[in-house]
Coordinates of C-alpha atoms in Angstrom, one line a residue:
M617 CA -37.9 90.6 100.4
T618 CA -38.3 93.6 102.8
T619 CA -40.0 96.7 101.6
Q620 CA -37.0 99.2 102.8
Y621 CA -35.8 99.5 99.1
D622 CA -37.4 100.9 96.0
Y623 CA -37.2 97.8 94.3
D624 CA -35.8 94.0 94.7
L625 CA -33.7 94.2 91.8
I626 CA -31.9 96.9 89.7
V627 CA -30.3 96.1 86.4
L628 CA -27.8 98.4 84.9
G629 CA -27.7 97.3 81.2
G630 CA -30.7 96.3 78.9
G631 CA -28.6 93.6 76.9
S632 CA -29.3 89.9 76.6
G633 CA -27.9 89.3 80.0
G634 CA -29.7 92.2 81.7
L635 CA -33.1 91.6 79.9
A636 CA -33.0 87.8 80.8
A637 CA -32.5 88.7 84.5
A638 CA -35.4 91.1 84.7
F639 CA -37.7 88.9 83.0
R640 CA -36.9 86.0 85.3
A641 CA -37.1 87.9 88.6
A642 CA -40.2 89.6 87.4
Q643 CA -41.5 86.1 87.0
H644 CA -40.7 85.3 90.5
G645 CA -42.7 88.2 91.7
Q646 CA -39.9 90.8 92.3
R647 CA -40.1 94.6 91.8
V648 CA -37.6 95.4 88.9
A649 CA -36.0 98.5 87.5
M650 CA -33.8 98.6 84.3
L651 CA -31.4 101.2 83.5
E652 CA -30.5 101.5 79.9
P653 CA -29.7 104.7 78.1
G654 CA -29.6 103.1 74.5
E655 CA -31.4 100.5 72.4
L656 CA -32.5 97.5 74.1
G657 CA -30.7 94.2 73.3
G658 CA -27.2 95.5 74.1
T659 CA -24.2 94.4 71.6
C660 CA -25.9 91.2 70.5
V661 CA -29.2 92.8 68.8
N662 CA -27.5 96.0 67.8
V663 CA -24.1 95.8 66.7
G664 CA -23.5 92.0 67.2
C665 CA -25.0 88.7 66.6
V666 CA -28.1 90.0 64.9
P667 CA -26.9 92.0 62.4
K668 CA -23.9 90.0 61.9
K669 CA -25.8 87.0 61.0
A670 CA -28.1 89.0 58.5
M671 CA -25.0 89.9 56.9
W672 CA -23.7 86.6 56.9
L673 CA -27.0 85.3 55.3
A674 CA -26.2 87.6 52.7
A675 CA -22.6 86.6 51.9
D676 CA -23.9 83.1 52.1
L677 CA -26.5 83.6 49.5
S678 CA -23.9 85.4 47.2
A679 CA -21.6 82.3 47.5
R680 CA -24.4 79.8 46.7
I681 CA -25.5 82.0 43.6
G682 CA -22.0 81.6 42.4
L683 CA -22.1 77.9 42.8
A684 CA -25.2 77.8 41.2
A685 CA -23.7 79.5 38.2
A686 CA -21.0 76.9 38.1
M687 CA -23.6 74.4 38.2
G688 CA -25.5 75.6 35.2
F689 CA -27.9 78.0 36.6
D690 CA -28.5 81.2 34.5
V691 CA -27.2 83.6 37.2
P692 CA -24.2 85.9 37.5
V693 CA -21.1 84.3 39.0
R694 CA -20.7 87.4 41.3
P695 CA -24.3 88.9 41.9
S696 CA -24.4 92.4 42.9
L697 CA -26.0 93.7 45.9
D698 CA -27.9 96.9 46.9
W699 CA -26.3 97.4 50.4
K700 CA -28.8 99.9 51.4
E701 CA -31.5 97.9 50.9
L702 CA -30.2 94.9 52.7
V703 CA -29.6 97.5 55.6
V704 CA -33.4 98.3 55.3
H705 CA -34.5 94.9 55.8
R706 CA -31.9 94.1 58.6
Q707 CA -32.8 97.3 60.6
A708 CA -36.6 96.7 60.2
Y709 CA -36.0 93.0 61.7
I710 CA -33.8 94.6 64.7
A711 CA -36.6 97.1 65.2
N712 CA -39.2 94.5 65.5
I713 CA -36.8 92.9 68.2
H714 CA -36.9 96.4 70.1
A715 CA -40.7 96.4 70.4
S716 CA -40.9 92.9 71.3
Y717 CA -38.7 93.7 74.2
L718 CA -40.6 96.9 75.4
K719 CA -43.7 94.9 75.1
R720 CA -42.6 92.4 77.4
L721 CA -41.1 94.6 79.8
D722 CA -44.6 96.1 80.1
E723 CA -46.1 92.6 80.5
N724 CA -43.8 91.9 83.4
K725 CA -44.1 95.2 84.9
V726 CA -40.4 96.1 84.8
V727 CA -39.9 99.6 85.0
R728 CA -37.6 101.1 82.4
V729 CA -35.4 103.9 83.2
P730 CA -33.7 105.4 80.0
R731 CA -30.8 106.7 82.0
R732 CA -27.2 105.5 82.9
G733 CA -26.6 104.5 86.4
R734 CA -23.6 104.2 89.0
L735 CA -23.5 102.7 92.2
V736 CA -23.7 105.0 95.5
D737 CA -23.5 102.2 97.8
A738 CA -24.3 98.6 97.9
H739 CA -27.9 99.3 97.4
T740 CA -28.4 102.5 95.8
V741 CA -28.0 103.6 92.1
E742 CA -27.8 107.2 91.2
C743 CA -29.2 107.9 87.8
S744 CA -27.7 110.3 85.3
D745 CA -30.4 112.7 86.1
G746 CA -29.5 112.8 89.5
V747 CA -32.4 110.6 90.8
R748 CA -31.3 107.9 93.5
I749 CA -33.1 104.6 93.5
S750 CA -32.3 101.5 95.7
A751 CA -32.7 97.6 95.6
A752 CA -31.8 94.7 97.7
H753 CA -29.7 93.5 94.8
I754 CA -28.0 95.0 91.9
L755 CA -27.0 93.5 88.8
I756 CA -24.4 94.8 86.5
A757 CA -24.9 93.8 83.0
T758 CA -23.3 96.9 80.9
G759 CA -21.5 94.5 78.4
A760 CA -18.2 95.5 76.9
H761 CA -16.9 97.5 73.8
P762 CA -14.3 96.9 71.2
Q763 CA -10.8 98.2 71.8
R764 CA -8.4 99.9 69.6
P765 CA -4.8 99.0 69.8
D766 CA -2.3 101.7 71.4
I767 CA -0.4 102.7 68.2
P768 CA 0.0 105.7 66.2
G769 CA -2.8 106.5 64.0
A770 CA -5.2 104.1 65.8
E771 CA -7.8 106.6 65.3
L772 CA -7.8 106.1 61.3
G773 CA -9.0 102.5 62.0
L774 CA -12.5 101.2 62.5
V775 CA -13.9 98.7 65.0
S776 CA -16.6 96.0 64.5
D777 CA -19.4 98.5 65.5
D778 CA -18.4 100.7 62.4
F779 CA -19.1 97.7 60.2
F780 CA -22.7 97.9 60.6
N781 CA -22.5 101.8 59.5
L782 CA -21.3 100.9 56.0
C783 CA -23.4 101.6 53.1
S784 CA -21.5 99.6 50.7
A785 CA -18.2 97.2 50.6
P786 CA -15.0 98.8 50.8
E787 CA -12.8 97.9 47.7
R788 CA -9.7 97.1 49.8
V789 CA -9.9 96.2 53.6
A790 CA -7.3 95.1 56.1
I791 CA -8.7 93.2 59.4
V792 CA -6.4 93.3 62.2
G793 CA -6.6 90.2 64.5
G794 CA -7.5 86.6 64.4
G795 CA -10.2 85.8 66.6
Y796 CA -14.1 85.6 66.1
I797 CA -14.8 89.0 64.9
A798 CA -11.8 89.3 62.6
V799 CA -12.5 85.8 60.8
E800 CA -16.1 86.7 60.5
L801 CA -15.7 90.3 59.1
A802 CA -13.0 89.0 56.6
G803 CA -15.4 86.2 55.3
L804 CA -18.5 88.8 55.2
L805 CA -16.3 91.4 53.4
Q806 CA -14.7 89.3 50.8
A807 CA -17.9 87.5 49.8
L808 CA -20.0 91.0 49.6
G809 CA -17.3 92.4 47.3
S810 CA -14.2 93.5 49.2
R811 CA -10.6 92.5 48.9
V812 CA -9.6 91.6 52.4
T813 CA -6.2 91.2 53.9
L814 CA -6.0 89.4 57.3
L815 CA -3.5 90.6 59.6
V816 CA -3.0 88.2 62.6
R817 CA -0.3 88.9 65.3
G818 CA -0.1 85.2 66.2
E819 CA 0.6 81.9 63.9
R820 CA -2.8 80.6 63.8
L821 CA -6.5 81.5 63.8
L822 CA -8.7 81.3 66.7
E823 CA -6.5 80.1 69.4
R824 CA -9.3 78.6 71.4
F825 CA -10.4 76.3 68.9
D826 CA -8.8 73.0 67.6
A827 CA -5.8 73.9 65.5
E828 CA -6.6 71.3 62.8
L829 CA -9.9 73.1 62.1
T830 CA -8.6 76.6 62.2
G831 CA -5.6 75.3 59.9
Q832 CA -8.4 74.3 57.3
L833 CA -10.6 77.4 57.9
A834 CA -7.4 79.4 57.1
E835 CA -7.2 77.5 53.8
N836 CA -10.5 77.8 53.0
L837 CA -10.3 81.8 53.5
R838 CA -7.4 81.7 51.1
H839 CA -9.4 80.0 48.4
Q840 CA -12.1 82.6 49.1
G841 CA -9.6 85.1 48.1
V842 CA -8.9 86.5 51.4
Q843 CA -5.0 87.3 52.0
V844 CA -4.0 86.0 55.4
H845 CA -0.7 87.0 57.0
F846 CA 0.3 85.6 60.2
G847 CA 3.1 86.9 62.9
Y848 CA 2.0 90.4 61.7
R849 CA 2.6 93.2 64.2
L850 CA 1.2 96.1 63.2
R851 CA 3.3 99.1 64.0
E852 CA 1.1 102.1 63.1
L853 CA -1.3 103.6 60.5
R854 CA -1.1 106.5 58.3
R855 CA -3.4 108.6 55.9
D856 CA -2.0 108.8 52.3
G857 CA -4.8 110.7 50.3
D858 CA -7.9 108.6 50.6
A859 CA -5.9 105.7 51.4
I860 CA -4.8 104.3 54.9
V861 CA -1.4 102.8 54.9
A862 CA -0.4 99.9 57.5
F863 CA 3.1 99.7 58.7
G864 CA 4.2 96.6 60.3
H865 CA 7.3 96.1 62.8
D866 CA 9.1 94.0 60.2
G867 CA 9.1 96.0 57.3
P868 CA 8.2 99.1 55.4
A869 CA 4.6 99.9 54.3
D870 CA 2.4 96.7 54.2
G871 CA -0.4 97.8 51.8
Q872 CA -2.9 100.6 51.2
F873 CA -6.3 100.1 52.1
D874 CA -9.6 101.8 52.0
A875 CA -10.7 100.7 55.6
V876 CA -8.7 99.1 58.5
F877 CA -10.6 97.4 61.1
F878 CA -9.5 96.3 64.4
A879 CA -10.4 93.1 65.8
T880 CA -8.2 93.2 68.8
G881 CA -10.2 92.4 72.0
R882 CA -13.1 94.0 73.9
R883 CA -12.9 95.8 77.2
G884 CA -15.8 95.8 79.9
N885 CA -18.1 98.5 80.3
S886 CA -17.1 99.3 83.9
A887 CA -16.0 102.6 84.0
D888 CA -17.6 105.5 86.0
L889 CA -20.0 102.9 87.4
G890 CA -18.8 103.5 91.2
L891 CA -17.8 99.8 91.4
E892 CA -14.6 100.2 93.3
A893 CA -15.8 102.8 95.5
V894 CA -18.0 100.3 97.2
G895 CA -15.7 97.2 97.0
V896 CA -16.2 95.5 93.7
V897 CA -13.3 94.3 92.3
V898 CA -12.7 95.1 88.6
G899 CA -10.0 93.5 86.7
D900 CA -7.3 94.3 84.0
K901 CA -9.7 94.4 81.1
G902 CA -12.7 96.2 82.8
E903 CA -14.2 93.0 83.7
V904 CA -16.2 92.8 87.1
E905 CA -14.8 90.1 89.0
V906 CA -17.4 87.3 90.3
D907 CA -17.6 84.2 91.9
A908 CA -18.9 80.7 90.6
W909 CA -22.4 82.2 91.4
Q910 CA -22.1 85.4 89.6
T911 CA -21.6 87.5 92.9
T912 CA -18.9 90.0 93.3
A913 CA -17.1 90.9 96.5
V914 CA -20.0 92.8 97.7
P915 CA -22.8 90.3 98.3
S916 CA -25.7 92.5 97.2
V917 CA -23.8 93.2 93.7
H918 CA -23.7 90.8 91.1
A919 CA -22.6 90.7 87.5
V920 CA -23.5 88.7 84.0
G921 CA -22.4 88.6 80.5
D922 CA -19.5 90.1 78.9
I923 CA -19.0 92.5 81.9
A924 CA -18.4 89.2 84.1
G925 CA -15.4 88.0 82.2
K926 CA -16.6 84.5 81.7
V927 CA -17.7 83.0 78.3
G928 CA -18.5 85.8 76.2
L929 CA -21.4 84.2 74.4
T930 CA -24.9 85.6 74.5
P931 CA -26.7 82.3 75.3
V932 CA -24.3 81.9 78.2
A933 CA -25.0 85.3 79.6
I934 CA -29.0 84.5 79.4
A935 CA -28.4 81.3 81.2
A936 CA -26.3 82.5 83.8
A937 CA -29.0 85.6 84.5
R938 CA -31.6 83.0 84.8
K939 CA -29.6 80.9 87.2
L940 CA -28.7 83.8 89.2
M941 CA -32.5 85.0 89.6
D942 CA -33.4 81.4 90.4
R943 CA -31.0 81.7 93.3
L944 CA -31.7 84.9 94.6
F945 CA -35.5 84.8 94.2
G946 CA -36.7 81.5 93.2
G947 CA -36.0 79.4 96.3
Q948 CA -33.2 77.6 94.3
P949 CA -29.9 78.4 96.5
Q950 CA -28.0 75.3 94.3
A951 CA -28.6 77.1 91.1
K952 CA -25.3 77.7 89.1
M953 CA -24.1 78.3 85.8
D954 CA -22.1 75.3 84.2
Y955 CA -19.5 76.9 82.1
E956 CA -18.1 73.5 80.8
N957 CA -18.9 72.2 77.3
V958 CA -20.7 75.0 75.9
A959 CA -21.2 75.0 72.3
S960 CA -19.2 77.8 70.3
V961 CA -19.8 78.7 66.9
V962 CA -17.8 81.1 64.6
F963 CA -19.9 82.2 61.5
S964 CA -17.2 81.7 59.1
H965 CA -17.7 80.5 55.7
P966 CA -18.5 77.7 56.3
A967 CA -19.2 77.9 59.9
L968 CA -16.8 76.5 62.4
G969 CA -18.2 75.0 65.6
A970 CA -17.1 73.1 68.6
V971 CA -17.8 71.7 72.0
G972 CA -15.8 70.2 74.8
L973 CA -11.9 69.8 74.5
S974 CA -9.9 70.6 71.6
E975 CA -7.3 67.7 70.8
E976 CA -4.4 69.7 72.2
E977 CA -6.6 70.4 75.4
A978 CA -7.3 66.7 75.8
C979 CA -4.0 65.6 75.4
A980 CA -2.7 68.0 77.9
K981 CA -5.4 66.8 80.4
Y982 CA -5.6 63.2 79.8
G983 CA -2.6 62.0 77.8
D984 CA -4.1 58.9 76.1
V985 CA -6.5 60.5 73.5
R986 CA -7.8 58.9 70.4
V987 CA -9.0 61.2 67.5
Y988 CA -11.5 60.2 64.6
R989 CA -11.6 62.8 61.8
S990 CA -13.2 63.4 58.2
N991 CA -11.8 66.0 56.1
F992 CA -13.6 66.2 52.8
R993 CA -15.2 68.3 50.0
P994 CA -19.0 68.5 50.5
M995 CA -21.1 67.5 47.6
L996 CA -22.0 71.2 46.6
Q997 CA -18.8 72.0 46.2
A998 CA -17.6 68.9 44.5
L999 CA -20.2 69.4 41.9
A1000 CA -19.5 73.0 41.2
D1001 CA -15.6 72.3 41.4
G1002 CA -15.4 74.4 44.6
T1003 CA -12.6 74.3 46.6
Q1004 CA -14.0 74.8 50.2
R1005 CA -13.4 71.6 52.6
S1006 CA -15.2 70.5 55.7
V1007 CA -13.8 68.8 58.5
F1008 CA -15.8 66.7 61.1
K1009 CA -13.7 65.6 64.5
L1010 CA -14.3 63.5 67.6
V1011 CA -11.8 63.7 70.4
C1012 CA -12.2 60.4 72.7
V1013 CA -10.4 59.5 76.0
G1014 CA -10.0 56.1 78.0
E1015 CA -10.8 52.6 77.1
E1016 CA -14.4 53.2 76.7
E1017 CA -13.4 56.1 74.2
R1018 CA -15.7 58.7 76.0
V1019 CA -16.6 61.9 73.7
V1020 CA -14.8 64.8 75.4
G1021 CA -14.6 67.2 72.3
V1022 CA -16.8 67.5 68.8
H1023 CA -15.4 69.8 66.2
L1024 CA -17.0 70.9 63.0
L1025 CA -16.2 73.1 60.0
G1026 CA -19.0 72.7 57.6
E1027 CA -22.6 73.4 56.9
S1028 CA -24.9 74.2 59.5
A1029 CA -22.5 73.8 62.3
D1030 CA -24.5 76.3 64.6
E1031 CA -27.6 73.9 64.5
I1032 CA -25.7 70.7 64.5
L1033 CA -23.2 71.6 67.7
Q1034 CA -26.5 72.0 69.7
G1035 CA -27.0 68.3 69.7
F1036 CA -23.4 67.5 70.2
A1037 CA -23.2 69.4 73.3
L1038 CA -26.0 67.5 75.0
A1039 CA -24.3 64.3 73.9
V1040 CA -20.7 65.5 75.2
K1041 CA -22.6 66.8 78.7
M1042 CA -24.0 63.3 78.8
G1043 CA -20.7 61.7 78.6
V1044 CA -21.6 59.2 75.6
T1045 CA -18.7 57.1 74.2
K1046 CA -17.5 56.7 70.4
A1047 CA -19.6 53.6 70.3
Q1048 CA -23.0 55.1 71.5
F1049 CA -22.2 58.4 69.1
D1050 CA -21.9 56.0 66.2
D1051 CA -25.1 54.2 67.3
T1052 CA -27.0 57.5 67.2
V1053 CA -25.5 59.8 64.8
A1054 CA -25.3 59.0 61.1
I1055 CA -22.2 60.3 59.6
H1056 CA -22.4 61.0 55.8
P1057 CA -20.4 63.5 54.4
T1058 CA -21.6 62.9 50.8
S1059 CA -18.3 63.9 49.3
A1060 CA -17.3 63.1 45.5
E1061 CA -14.4 61.3 46.8
E1062 CA -14.3 58.2 49.1
V1063 CA -14.0 59.4 52.8
V1064 CA -13.7 57.3 55.8
L1065 CA -13.1 57.9 59.4
M1066 CA -9.4 57.2 60.3
R1067 CA -8.2 56.4 63.6

């Protein structure tokens, strides 16, 4: 790099993608500055994956204690939770992550600027205090934020970020949406003491996942006590004393709630970054448009993570950032992110995971598809007279029955899917899969894989 700039790389945003880029560029010997006015870690660490998983673990423990009671253990069926104590432990864990990031930035000699930045030109960023710095390359990694729908009374509703400010479980909760966040919040709150109603505009949950599994997930949620309503179009919210009343398009008042959460999509944090003025194209949802190499229409400006509008998962943002840095600074001009066959997990109860194509996607792409499935009640559920069911599904194509999709609703889906992702990427066949993976559902009823 030439020395005409203050830095080799300026990173706007200190989330997972921005941090991964900063660390990798520094390892390649580059001079890096990171602008982040808030806490390090972005959505994932502060109001996403990490605190969500902490709450999911608490909800999972609550459910297991109930199963233990059904099996004969002297424990309450519905254990009480000191929510504030849980939050103390959760935030202490997050504080340790913040400290670790700060230490690593210092060790890698990354300059942290606790300011917001906006582009002045293709190589210059102006900090919110008026100071200007320049770099050969600028990376936009500012993430995204949850949206509220444009309806009357929307200000009465909460968003996913607000969930982490709760000090107790609201008694009656409505969640508007049917995607990742809606499903996860529904399971968490129901397990931790709320009575949850899920208001879904479409006719199914999680439209990017296999319909058979999401159908079973909806049934599982109902057995957990969640009221699931499909085809619901929210018209407005109104305050009625201490309650919030939800009105749908197709009827009168649909219910009174103590809290209403919107899980109706996210928008990229691209406003007031000066992007359009320098030639960077911004999409309808605030996403920065990039090519297959994470570069915008301006060759020196790049984007990764939620702001880039690709696959909105933390591991994907990290991988894309590292690939980009290897291409720009590591002498690897062919380094490129592969967005196919990415393992994706929803932390429902139990978790739902998938890698590759759903049955519907495989049919549309290949026509000739064979599906192997097992829908069963796991042993713990059976022993405790539980109602939750798990599903395992393989989607295969061609005479050799190449596995193009693996789908799992069940225990440890997040861990199991990592191995399946590698298998799908390697193009294994059903026969090879059978030779290397032992499928043992341990159900109280006879289970066979049916073609």
